[in-house]
Amino acid sequence: MAKTVYVLNGPNLNLLGKREPETYGRATLADVEKLCRDAAARHALALEFRQSNHEGEIVDQIHEAHGKAAAGIVINAGAYTHTSVAIRDAIAAVTVPVIEVHISNIFARESFRHLSHIAPVAKASLCGFGVAGYALAIDGLAALSAARHGGRS
Ligand code: CA2
């Protein structure tokens, strides 16, 4: 059976494409889901695509991915990136590889966005590629998995 990649989106990302296009572009969250579905399919992975405005719910989703032995998690925790020790601890507690993604270049923005609680516990992080970063993160997960399994997924 195909393994699953979880793509988790944090607070306010439901507004994507509807506000602040100069920072986040014009793609909607539905467009991002399609992009992720296509990327996952290219690697024969199933996709669970979620968005939540609630910190504890994101913690639960991380535990769920672990419980289902997911292939990996791609997470854009939104503003919780910079504040949430609970999400950081959930990621540190699971063995599923986690890739952190941000649409904007968080290091080229306000200084409060320069700290990520997630980066130190993630396998890898990427930012500044716009929504294309989500597909790049799924490609990266597949590459890490291939490297671990000597080419077998
Ligand atoms: O660049 C990213 O992907 C961020 O994770 C987006 C977060 C921000 O707090 C992080 O510092 C960087 C904000 C997500 C809110 O998304 C919106 C989308 C459209 C309009 C308003 C908010």
mmCIF file with all atom_site columns, N, CA and C in Angstrom, residues 47-116:
data_model
loop_
_atom_site.group_PDB
_atom_site.id
_atom_site.type_symbol
_atom_site.label_atom_id
_atom_site.label_alt_id
_atom_site.label_comp_id
_atom_site.label_asym_id
_atom_site.label_entity_id
_atom_site.label_seq_id
_atom_site.pdbx_PDB_ins_code
_atom_site.Cartn_x
_atom_site.Cartn_y
_atom_site.Cartn_z
_atom_site.occupancy
_atom_site.B_iso_or_equiv
_atom_site.pdbx_formal_charge
_atom_site.auth_seq_id
_atom_site.auth_comp_id
_atom_site.auth_asym_id
_atom_site.auth_atom_id
_atom_site.pdbx_PDB_model_num
ATOM 1   N N  . LEU A 1 47  ? -1.658 11.357 -0.174 1.00 0.00 ? 47  LEU A N  1
ATOM 2   C CA . LEU A 1 47  ? -1.539 12.686 0.453  1.00 0.00 ? 47  LEU A CA 1
ATOM 3   C C  . LEU A 1 47  ? -2.665 12.929 1.448  1.00 0.00 ? 47  LEU A C  1
ATOM 4   N N  . GLU A 1 48  ? -2.294 13.414 2.620  1.00 0.00 ? 48  GLU A N  1
ATOM 5   C CA . GLU A 1 48  ? -3.261 13.990 3.570  1.00 0.00 ? 48  GLU A CA 1
ATOM 6   C C  . GLU A 1 48  ? -2.922 15.471 3.656  1.00 0.00 ? 48  GLU A C  1
ATOM 7   N N  . PHE A 1 49  ? -3.856 16.330 3.289  1.00 0.00 ? 49  PHE A N  1
ATOM 8   C CA . PHE A 1 49  ? -3.611 17.773 3.256  1.00 0.00 ? 49  PHE A CA 1
ATOM 9   C C  . PHE A 1 49  ? -4.525 18.446 4.277  1.00 0.00 ? 49  PHE A C  1
ATOM 10  N N  . ARG A 1 50  ? -3.957 19.128 5.243  1.00 0.00 ? 50  ARG A N  1
ATOM 11  C CA . ARG A 1 50  ? -4.744 19.703 6.343  1.00 0.00 ? 50  ARG A CA 1
ATOM 12  C C  . ARG A 1 50  ? -4.385 21.181 6.561  1.00 0.00 ? 50  ARG A C  1
ATOM 13  N N  . GLN A 1 51  ? -5.348 21.899 7.107  1.00 0.00 ? 51  GLN A N  1
ATOM 14  C CA . GLN A 1 51  ? -5.086 23.264 7.590  1.00 0.00 ? 51  GLN A CA 1
ATOM 15  C C  . GLN A 1 51  ? -5.821 23.441 8.902  1.00 0.00 ? 51  GLN A C  1
ATOM 16  N N  . SER A 1 52  ? -5.166 24.061 9.877  1.00 0.00 ? 52  SER A N  1
ATOM 17  C CA . SER A 1 52  ? -5.828 24.323 11.153 1.00 0.00 ? 52  SER A CA 1
ATOM 18  C C  . SER A 1 52  ? -5.344 25.644 11.720 1.00 0.00 ? 52  SER A C  1
ATOM 19  N N  . ASN A 1 53  ? -6.268 26.331 12.366 1.00 0.00 ? 53  ASN A N  1
ATOM 20  C CA . ASN A 1 53  ? -5.917 27.572 13.070 1.00 0.00 ? 53  ASN A CA 1
ATOM 21  C C  . ASN A 1 53  ? -5.629 27.320 14.544 1.00 0.00 ? 53  ASN A C  1
ATOM 22  N N  . HIS A 1 54  ? -5.570 26.037 14.940 1.00 0.00 ? 54  HIS A N  1
ATOM 23  C CA . HIS A 1 54  ? -5.485 25.683 16.363 1.00 0.00 ? 54  HIS A CA 1
ATOM 24  C C  . HIS A 1 54  ? -4.224 24.865 16.658 1.00 0.00 ? 54  HIS A C  1
ATOM 25  N N  . GLU A 1 55  ? -3.437 25.356 17.575 1.00 0.00 ? 55  GLU A N  1
ATOM 26  C CA . GLU A 1 55  ? -2.138 24.757 17.898 1.00 0.00 ? 55  GLU A CA 1
ATOM 27  C C  . GLU A 1 55  ? -2.263 23.273 18.286 1.00 0.00 ? 55  GLU A C  1
ATOM 28  N N  . GLY A 1 56  ? -3.206 22.972 19.209 1.00 0.00 ? 56  GLY A N  1
ATOM 29  C CA . GLY A 1 56  ? -3.339 21.595 19.691 1.00 0.00 ? 56  GLY A CA 1
ATOM 30  C C  . GLY A 1 56  ? -3.768 20.642 18.589 1.00 0.00 ? 56  GLY A C  1
ATOM 31  N N  . GLU A 1 57  ? -4.566 21.163 17.670 1.00 0.00 ? 57  GLU A N  1
ATOM 32  C CA . GLU A 1 57  ? -5.013 20.318 16.560 1.00 0.00 ? 57  GLU A CA 1
ATOM 33  C C  . GLU A 1 57  ? -3.813 19.941 15.667 1.00 0.00 ? 57  GLU A C  1
ATOM 34  N N  . ILE A 1 58  ? -2.895 20.867 15.502 1.00 0.00 ? 58  ILE A N  1
ATOM 35  C CA . ILE A 1 58  ? -1.696 20.585 14.700 1.00 0.00 ? 58  ILE A CA 1
ATOM 36  C C  . ILE A 1 58  ? -0.833 19.546 15.432 1.00 0.00 ? 58  ILE A C  1
ATOM 37  N N  . VAL A 1 59  ? -0.737 19.673 16.743 1.00 0.00 ? 59  VAL A N  1
ATOM 38  C CA . VAL A 1 59  ? -0.025 18.655 17.548 1.00 0.00 ? 59  VAL A CA 1
ATOM 39  C C  . VAL A 1 59  ? -0.672 17.290 17.314 1.00 0.00 ? 59  VAL A C  1
ATOM 40  N N  . ASP A 1 60  ? -2.017 17.231 17.366 1.00 0.00 ? 60  ASP A N  1
ATOM 41  C CA . ASP A 1 60  ? -2.728 15.960 17.134 1.00 0.00 ? 60  ASP A CA 1
ATOM 42  C C  . ASP A 1 60  ? -2.431 15.405 15.737 1.00 0.00 ? 60  ASP A C  1
ATOM 43  N N  . GLN A 1 61  ? -2.366 16.289 14.751 1.00 0.00 ? 61  GLN A N  1
ATOM 44  C CA . GLN A 1 61  ? -2.108 15.832 13.376 1.00 0.00 ? 61  GLN A CA 1
ATOM 45  C C  . GLN A 1 61  ? -0.695 15.247 13.246 1.00 0.00 ? 61  GLN A C  1
ATOM 46  N N  . ILE A 1 62  ? 0.253  15.823 13.965 1.00 0.00 ? 62  ILE A N  1
ATOM 47  C CA . ILE A 1 62  ? 1.627  15.286 13.951 1.00 0.00 ? 62  ILE A CA 1
ATOM 48  C C  . ILE A 1 62  ? 1.622  13.880 14.569 1.00 0.00 ? 62  ILE A C  1
ATOM 49  N N  . HIS A 1 63  ? 0.893  13.732 15.693 1.00 0.00 ? 63  HIS A N  1
ATOM 50  C CA . HIS A 1 63  ? 0.793  12.402 16.332 1.00 0.00 ? 63  HIS A CA 1
ATOM 51  C C  . HIS A 1 63  ? 0.105  11.418 15.393 1.00 0.00 ? 63  HIS A C  1
ATOM 52  N N  . GLU A 1 64  ? -0.934 11.884 14.703 1.00 0.00 ? 64  GLU A N  1
ATOM 53  C CA . GLU A 1 64  ? -1.656 11.007 13.762 1.00 0.00 ? 64  GLU A CA 1
ATOM 54  C C  . GLU A 1 64  ? -0.717 10.507 12.663 1.00 0.00 ? 64  GLU A C  1
ATOM 55  N N  . ALA A 1 65  ? 0.079  11.412 12.104 1.00 0.00 ? 65  ALA A N  1
ATOM 56  C CA . ALA A 1 65  ? 1.018  11.021 11.036 1.00 0.00 ? 65  ALA A CA 1
ATOM 57  C C  . ALA A 1 65  ? 1.984  9.957  11.550 1.00 0.00 ? 65  ALA A C  1
ATOM 58  N N  . HIS A 1 66  ? 2.436  10.135 12.782 1.00 0.00 ? 66  HIS A N  1
ATOM 59  C CA . HIS A 1 66  ? 3.345  9.155  13.391 1.00 0.00 ? 66  HIS A CA 1
ATOM 60  C C  . HIS A 1 66  ? 2.626  7.818  13.559 1.00 0.00 ? 66  HIS A C  1
ATOM 61  N N  . GLY A 1 67  ? 1.395  7.868  14.087 1.00 0.00 ? 67  GLY A N  1
ATOM 62  C CA . GLY A 1 67  ? 0.609  6.649  14.328 1.00 0.00 ? 67  GLY A CA 1
ATOM 63  C C  . GLY A 1 67  ? 0.338  5.868  13.048 1.00 0.00 ? 67  GLY A C  1
ATOM 64  N N  . LYS A 1 68  ? 0.213  6.599  11.946 1.00 0.00 ? 68  LYS A N  1
ATOM 65  C CA . LYS A 1 68  ? -0.056 5.959  10.654 1.00 0.00 ? 68  LYS A CA 1
ATOM 66  C C  . LYS A 1 68  ? 1.239  5.604  9.920  1.00 0.00 ? 68  LYS A C  1
ATOM 67  N N  . ALA A 1 69  ? 2.368  5.778  10.581 1.00 0.00 ? 69  ALA A N  1
ATOM 68  C CA . ALA A 1 69  ? 3.686  5.513  9.976  1.00 0.00 ? 69  ALA A CA 1
ATOM 69  C C  . ALA A 1 69  ? 3.817  6.212  8.625  1.00 0.00 ? 69  ALA A C  1
ATOM 70  N N  . ALA A 1 70  ? 3.510  7.497  8.627  1.00 0.00 ? 70  ALA A N  1
ATOM 71  C CA . ALA A 1 70  ? 3.566  8.294  7.391  1.00 0.00 ? 70  ALA A CA 1
ATOM 72  C C  . ALA A 1 70  ? 4.988  8.331  6.826  1.00 0.00 ? 70  ALA A C  1
ATOM 73  N N  . ALA A 1 71  ? 5.063  8.559  5.513  1.00 0.00 ? 71  ALA A N  1
ATOM 74  C CA . ALA A 1 71  ? 6.372  8.687  4.853  1.00 0.00 ? 71  ALA A CA 1
ATOM 75  C C  . ALA A 1 71  ? 7.068  9.954  5.324  1.00 0.00 ? 71  ALA A C  1
ATOM 76  N N  . GLY A 1 72  ? 6.274  10.949 5.686  1.00 0.00 ? 72  GLY A N  1
ATOM 77  C CA . GLY A 1 72  ? 6.855  12.198 6.157  1.00 0.00 ? 72  GLY A CA 1
ATOM 78  C C  . GLY A 1 72  ? 5.790  13.243 6.366  1.00 0.00 ? 72  GLY A C  1
ATOM 79  N N  . ILE A 1 73  ? 6.233  14.348 6.942  1.00 0.00 ? 73  ILE A N  1
ATOM 80  C CA . ILE A 1 73  ? 5.352  15.500 7.163  1.00 0.00 ? 73  ILE A CA 1
ATOM 81  C C  . ILE A 1 73  ? 6.020  16.715 6.536  1.00 0.00 ? 73  ILE A C  1
ATOM 82  N N  . VAL A 1 74  ? 5.235  17.455 5.753  1.00 0.00 ? 74  VAL A N  1
ATOM 83  C CA . VAL A 1 74  ? 5.658  18.777 5.297  1.00 0.00 ? 74  VAL A CA 1
ATOM 84  C C  . VAL A 1 74  ? 4.812  19.759 6.097  1.00 0.00 ? 74  VAL A C  1
ATOM 85  N N  . ILE A 1 75  ? 5.453  20.651 6.809  1.00 0.00 ? 75  ILE A N  1
ATOM 86  C CA . ILE A 1 75  ? 4.677  21.556 7.667  1.00 0.00 ? 75  ILE A CA 1
ATOM 87  C C  . ILE A 1 75  ? 5.012  23.021 7.420  1.00 0.00 ? 75  ILE A C  1
ATOM 88  N N  . ASN A 1 76  ? 3.968  23.788 7.176  1.00 0.00 ? 76  ASN A N  1
ATOM 89  C CA . ASN A 1 76  ? 4.062  25.238 7.241  1.00 0.00 ? 76  ASN A CA 1
ATOM 90  C C  . ASN A 1 76  ? 3.229  25.630 8.455  1.00 0.00 ? 76  ASN A C  1
ATOM 91  N N  . ALA A 1 77  ? 3.898  25.813 9.564  1.00 0.00 ? 77  ALA A N  1
ATOM 92  C CA . ALA A 1 77  ? 3.187  26.083 10.822 1.00 0.00 ? 77  ALA A CA 1
ATOM 93  C C  . ALA A 1 77  ? 2.767  27.536 10.942 1.00 0.00 ? 77  ALA A C  1
ATOM 94  N N  . GLY A 1 78  ? 2.989  28.328 9.884  1.00 0.00 ? 78  GLY A N  1
ATOM 95  C CA . GLY A 1 78  ? 2.586  29.738 9.921  1.00 0.00 ? 78  GLY A CA 1
ATOM 96  C C  . GLY A 1 78  ? 3.238  30.429 11.112 1.00 0.00 ? 78  GLY A C  1
ATOM 97  N N  . ALA A 1 79  ? 2.494  31.304 11.757 1.00 0.00 ? 79  ALA A N  1
ATOM 98  C CA . ALA A 1 79  ? 3.049  32.086 12.864 1.00 0.00 ? 79  ALA A CA 1
ATOM 99  C C  . ALA A 1 79  ? 3.438  31.204 14.055 1.00 0.00 ? 79  ALA A C  1
ATOM 100 N N  . TYR A 1 80  ? 2.856  30.008 14.172 1.00 0.00 ? 80  TYR A N  1
ATOM 101 C CA . TYR A 1 80  ? 3.252  29.103 15.273 1.00 0.00 ? 80  TYR A CA 1
ATOM 102 C C  . TYR A 1 80  ? 4.720  28.682 15.157 1.00 0.00 ? 80  TYR A C  1
ATOM 103 N N  . THR A 1 81  ? 5.268  28.790 13.958 1.00 0.00 ? 81  THR A N  1
ATOM 104 C CA . THR A 1 81  ? 6.705  28.524 13.761 1.00 0.00 ? 81  THR A CA 1
ATOM 105 C C  . THR A 1 81  ? 7.539  29.285 14.786 1.00 0.00 ? 81  THR A C  1
ATOM 106 N N  . HIS A 1 82  ? 7.124  30.520 15.017 1.00 0.00 ? 82  HIS A N  1
ATOM 107 C CA . HIS A 1 82  ? 7.943  31.444 15.809 1.00 0.00 ? 82  HIS A CA 1
ATOM 108 C C  . HIS A 1 82  ? 7.580  31.433 17.297 1.00 0.00 ? 82  HIS A C  1
ATOM 109 N N  . THR A 1 83  ? 6.511  30.698 17.640 1.00 0.00 ? 83  THR A N  1
ATOM 110 C CA . THR A 1 83  ? 6.012  30.774 19.029 1.00 0.00 ? 83  THR A CA 1
ATOM 111 C C  . THR A 1 83  ? 5.801  29.425 19.707 1.00 0.00 ? 83  THR A C  1
ATOM 112 N N  . SER A 1 84  ? 5.619  28.350 18.920 1.00 0.00 ? 84  SER A N  1
ATOM 113 C CA . SER A 1 84  ? 5.050  27.138 19.525 1.00 0.00 ? 84  SER A CA 1
ATOM 114 C C  . SER A 1 84  ? 6.091  26.111 19.969 1.00 0.00 ? 84  SER A C  1
ATOM 115 N N  . VAL A 1 85  ? 6.267  26.016 21.271 1.00 0.00 ? 85  VAL A N  1
ATOM 116 C CA . VAL A 1 85  ? 7.110  24.964 21.838 1.00 0.00 ? 85  VAL A CA 1
ATOM 117 C C  . VAL A 1 85  ? 6.351  23.630 21.760 1.00 0.00 ? 85  VAL A C  1
ATOM 118 N N  . ALA A 1 86  ? 5.014  23.690 21.810 1.00 0.00 ? 86  ALA A N  1
ATOM 119 C CA . ALA A 1 86  ? 4.208  22.458 21.745 1.00 0.00 ? 86  ALA A CA 1
ATOM 120 C C  . ALA A 1 86  ? 4.377  21.760 20.393 1.00 0.00 ? 86  ALA A C  1
ATOM 121 N N  . ILE A 1 87  ? 4.376  22.515 19.318 1.00 0.00 ? 87  ILE A N  1
ATOM 122 C CA . ILE A 1 87  ? 4.559  21.908 17.984 1.00 0.00 ? 87  ILE A CA 1
ATOM 123 C C  . ILE A 1 87  ? 6.011  21.430 17.844 1.00 0.00 ? 87  ILE A C  1
ATOM 124 N N  . ARG A 1 88  ? 6.923  22.211 18.347 1.00 0.00 ? 88  ARG A N  1
ATOM 125 C CA . ARG A 1 88  ? 8.347  21.788 18.333 1.00 0.00 ? 88  ARG A CA 1
ATOM 126 C C  . ARG A 1 88  ? 8.523  20.462 19.073 1.00 0.00 ? 88  ARG A C  1
ATOM 127 N N  . ASP A 1 89  ? 7.912  20.343 20.253 1.00 0.00 ? 89  ASP A N  1
ATOM 128 C CA . ASP A 1 89  ? 8.060  19.122 21.047 1.00 0.00 ? 89  ASP A CA 1
ATOM 129 C C  . ASP A 1 89  ? 7.395  17.930 20.369 1.00 0.00 ? 89  ASP A C  1
ATOM 130 N N  . ALA A 1 90  ? 6.254  18.167 19.714 1.00 0.00 ? 90  ALA A N  1
ATOM 131 C CA . ALA A 1 90  ? 5.563  17.077 18.998 1.00 0.00 ? 90  ALA A CA 1
ATOM 132 C C  . ALA A 1 90  ? 6.460  16.549 17.881 1.00 0.00 ? 90  ALA A C  1
ATOM 133 N N  . ILE A 1 91  ? 7.101  17.447 17.149 1.00 0.00 ? 91  ILE A N  1
ATOM 134 C CA . ILE A 1 91  ? 7.987  17.026 16.046 1.00 0.00 ? 91  ILE A CA 1
ATOM 135 C C  . ILE A 1 91  ? 9.188  16.261 16.596 1.00 0.00 ? 91  ILE A C  1
ATOM 136 N N  . ALA A 1 92  ? 9.741  16.771 17.701 1.00 0.00 ? 92  ALA A N  1
ATOM 137 C CA . ALA A 1 92  ? 10.909 16.106 18.301 1.00 0.00 ? 92  ALA A CA 1
ATOM 138 C C  . ALA A 1 92  ? 10.551 14.718 18.815 1.00 0.00 ? 92  ALA A C  1
ATOM 139 N N  . ALA A 1 93  ? 9.265  14.519 19.174 1.00 0.00 ? 93  ALA A N  1
ATOM 140 C CA . ALA A 1 93  ? 8.850  13.254 19.809 1.00 0.00 ? 93  ALA A CA 1
ATOM 141 C C  . ALA A 1 93  ? 8.562  12.146 18.798 1.00 0.00 ? 93  ALA A C  1
ATOM 142 N N  . VAL A 1 94  ? 8.416  12.491 17.515 1.00 0.00 ? 94  VAL A N  1
ATOM 143 C CA . VAL A 1 94  ? 8.051  11.462 16.532 1.00 0.00 ? 94  VAL A CA 1
ATOM 144 C C  . VAL A 1 94  ? 9.240  11.116 15.639 1.00 0.00 ? 94  VAL A C  1
ATOM 145 N N  . THR A 1 95  ? 9.171  9.939  15.036 1.00 0.00 ? 95  THR A N  1
ATOM 146 C CA . THR A 1 95  ? 10.287 9.501  14.188 1.00 0.00 ? 95  THR A CA 1
ATOM 147 C C  . THR A 1 95  ? 10.049 9.822  12.710 1.00 0.00 ? 95  THR A C  1
ATOM 148 N N  . VAL A 1 96  ? 8.849  10.262 12.388 1.00 0.00 ? 96  VAL A N  1
ATOM 149 C CA . VAL A 1 96  ? 8.524  10.624 10.992 1.00 0.00 ? 96  VAL A CA 1
ATOM 150 C C  . VAL A 1 96  ? 9.388  11.824 10.575 1.00 0.00 ? 96  VAL A C  1
ATOM 151 N N  . PRO A 1 97  ? 10.030 11.752 9.394  1.00 0.00 ? 97  PRO A N  1
ATOM 152 C CA . PRO A 1 97  ? 10.820 12.923 8.967  1.00 0.00 ? 97  PRO A CA 1
ATOM 153 C C  . PRO A 1 97  ? 9.922  14.127 8.655  1.00 0.00 ? 97  PRO A C  1
ATOM 154 N N  . VAL A 1 98  ? 10.358 15.272 9.139  1.00 0.00 ? 98  VAL A N  1
ATOM 155 C CA . VAL A 1 98  ? 9.553  16.492 8.995  1.00 0.00 ? 98  VAL A CA 1
ATOM 156 C C  . VAL A 1 98  ? 10.343 17.531 8.201  1.00 0.00 ? 98  VAL A C  1
ATOM 157 N N  . ILE A 1 99  ? 9.699  18.070 7.177  1.00 0.00 ? 99  ILE A N  1
ATOM 158 C CA . ILE A 1 99  ? 10.300 19.158 6.392  1.00 0.00 ? 99  ILE A CA 1
ATOM 159 C C  . ILE A 1 99  ? 9.500  20.427 6.664  1.00 0.00 ? 99  ILE A C  1
ATOM 160 N N  . GLU A 1 100 ? 10.219 21.466 7.074  1.00 0.00 ? 100 GLU A N  1
ATOM 161 C CA . GLU A 1 100 ? 9.589  22.761 7.345  1.00 0.00 ? 100 GLU A CA 1
ATOM 162 C C  . GLU A 1 100 ? 9.569  23.576 6.059  1.00 0.00 ? 100 GLU A C  1
ATOM 163 N N  . VAL A 1 101 ? 8.444  24.184 5.766  1.00 0.00 ? 101 VAL A N  1
ATOM 164 C CA . VAL A 1 101 ? 8.357  25.002 4.557  1.00 0.00 ? 101 VAL A CA 1
ATOM 165 C C  . VAL A 1 101 ? 7.696  26.343 4.877  1.00 0.00 ? 101 VAL A C  1
ATOM 166 N N  . HIS A 1 102 ? 8.201  27.383 4.240  1.00 0.00 ? 102 HIS A N  1
ATOM 167 C CA . HIS A 1 102 ? 7.572  28.708 4.305  1.00 0.00 ? 102 HIS A CA 1
ATOM 168 C C  . HIS A 1 102 ? 7.509  29.285 2.905  1.00 0.00 ? 102 HIS A C  1
ATOM 169 N N  . ILE A 1 103 ? 6.399  29.924 2.622  1.00 0.00 ? 103 ILE A N  1
ATOM 170 C CA . ILE A 1 103 ? 6.191  30.514 1.299  1.00 0.00 ? 103 ILE A CA 1
ATOM 171 C C  . ILE A 1 103 ? 7.144  31.701 1.109  1.00 0.00 ? 103 ILE A C  1
ATOM 172 N N  . SER A 1 104 ? 7.204  32.549 2.123  1.00 0.00 ? 104 SER A N  1
ATOM 173 C CA . SER A 1 104 ? 8.060  33.738 2.046  1.00 0.00 ? 104 SER A CA 1
ATOM 174 C C  . SER A 1 104 ? 9.446  33.418 2.627  1.00 0.00 ? 104 SER A C  1
ATOM 175 N N  . ASN A 1 105 ? 10.392 34.311 2.343  1.00 0.00 ? 105 ASN A N  1
ATOM 176 C CA . ASN A 1 105 ? 11.725 34.172 2.938  1.00 0.00 ? 105 ASN A CA 1
ATOM 177 C C  . ASN A 1 105 ? 11.672 34.809 4.331  1.00 0.00 ? 105 ASN A C  1
ATOM 178 N N  . ILE A 1 106 ? 11.510 33.972 5.341  1.00 0.00 ? 106 ILE A N  1
ATOM 179 C CA . ILE A 1 106 ? 11.300 34.503 6.698  1.00 0.00 ? 106 ILE A CA 1
ATOM 180 C C  . ILE A 1 106 ? 12.514 35.299 7.201  1.00 0.00 ? 106 ILE A C  1
ATOM 181 N N  . PHE A 1 107 ? 13.684 35.053 6.609  1.00 0.00 ? 107 PHE A N  1
ATOM 182 C CA . PHE A 1 107 ? 14.900 35.755 7.059  1.00 0.00 ? 107 PHE A CA 1
ATOM 183 C C  . PHE A 1 107 ? 15.029 37.144 6.425  1.00 0.00 ? 107 PHE A C  1
ATOM 184 N N  . ALA A 1 108 ? 14.208 37.404 5.426  1.00 0.00 ? 108 ALA A N  1
ATOM 185 C CA . ALA A 1 108 ? 14.239 38.716 4.772  1.00 0.00 ? 108 ALA A CA 1
ATOM 186 C C  . ALA A 1 108 ? 13.092 39.591 5.301  1.00 0.00 ? 108 ALA A C  1
ATOM 187 N N  . ARG A 1 109 ? 12.426 39.123 6.370  1.00 0.00 ? 109 ARG A N  1
ATOM 188 C CA . ARG A 1 109 ? 11.274 39.840 6.910  1.00 0.00 ? 109 ARG A CA 1
ATOM 189 C C  . ARG A 1 109 ? 11.570 40.355 8.337  1.00 0.00 ? 109 ARG A C  1
ATOM 190 N N  . GLU A 1 110 ? 10.546 40.639 9.085  1.00 0.00 ? 110 GLU A N  1
ATOM 191 C CA . GLU A 1 110 ? 10.728 41.192 10.442 1.00 0.00 ? 110 GLU A CA 1
ATOM 192 C C  . GLU A 1 110 ? 11.580 40.238 11.290 1.00 0.00 ? 110 GLU A C  1
ATOM 193 N N  . SER A 1 111 ? 12.314 40.815 12.260 1.00 0.00 ? 111 SER A N  1
ATOM 194 C CA . SER A 1 111 ? 13.237 39.978 13.041 1.00 0.00 ? 111 SER A CA 1
ATOM 195 C C  . SER A 1 111 ? 12.505 38.897 13.842 1.00 0.00 ? 111 SER A C  1
ATOM 196 N N  . PHE A 1 112 ? 11.235 39.142 14.243 1.00 0.00 ? 112 PHE A N  1
ATOM 197 C CA . PHE A 1 112 ? 10.530 38.107 15.021 1.00 0.00 ? 112 PHE A CA 1
ATOM 198 C C  . PHE A 1 112 ? 10.262 36.856 14.198 1.00 0.00 ? 112 PHE A C  1
ATOM 199 N N  . ARG A 1 113 ? 10.387 36.973 12.856 1.00 0.00 ? 113 ARG A N  1
ATOM 200 C CA . ARG A 1 113 ? 10.190 35.780 12.004 1.00 0.00 ? 113 ARG A CA 1
ATOM 201 C C  . ARG A 1 113 ? 11.499 35.006 11.788 1.00 0.00 ? 113 ARG A C  1
ATOM 202 N N  . HIS A 1 114 ? 12.617 35.553 12.273 1.00 0.00 ? 114 HIS A N  1
ATOM 203 C CA . HIS A 1 114 ? 13.912 34.897 12.020 1.00 0.00 ? 114 HIS A CA 1
ATOM 204 C C  . HIS A 1 114 ? 14.112 33.668 12.902 1.00 0.00 ? 114 HIS A C  1
ATOM 205 N N  . LEU A 1 115 ? 13.373 33.620 14.032 1.00 0.00 ? 115 LEU A N  1
ATOM 206 C CA . LEU A 1 115 ? 13.489 32.447 14.910 1.00 0.00 ? 115 LEU A CA 1
ATOM 207 C C  . LEU A 1 115 ? 12.440 31.417 14.526 1.00 0.00 ? 115 LEU A C  1
ATOM 208 N N  . SER A 1 116 ? 12.897 30.204 14.231 1.00 0.00 ? 116 SER A N  1
ATOM 209 C CA . SER A 1 116 ? 11.974 29.075 14.042 1.00 0.00 ? 116 SER A CA 1
ATOM 210 C C  . SER A 1 116 ? 12.239 28.064 15.138 1.00 0.00 ? 116 SER A C  1
#
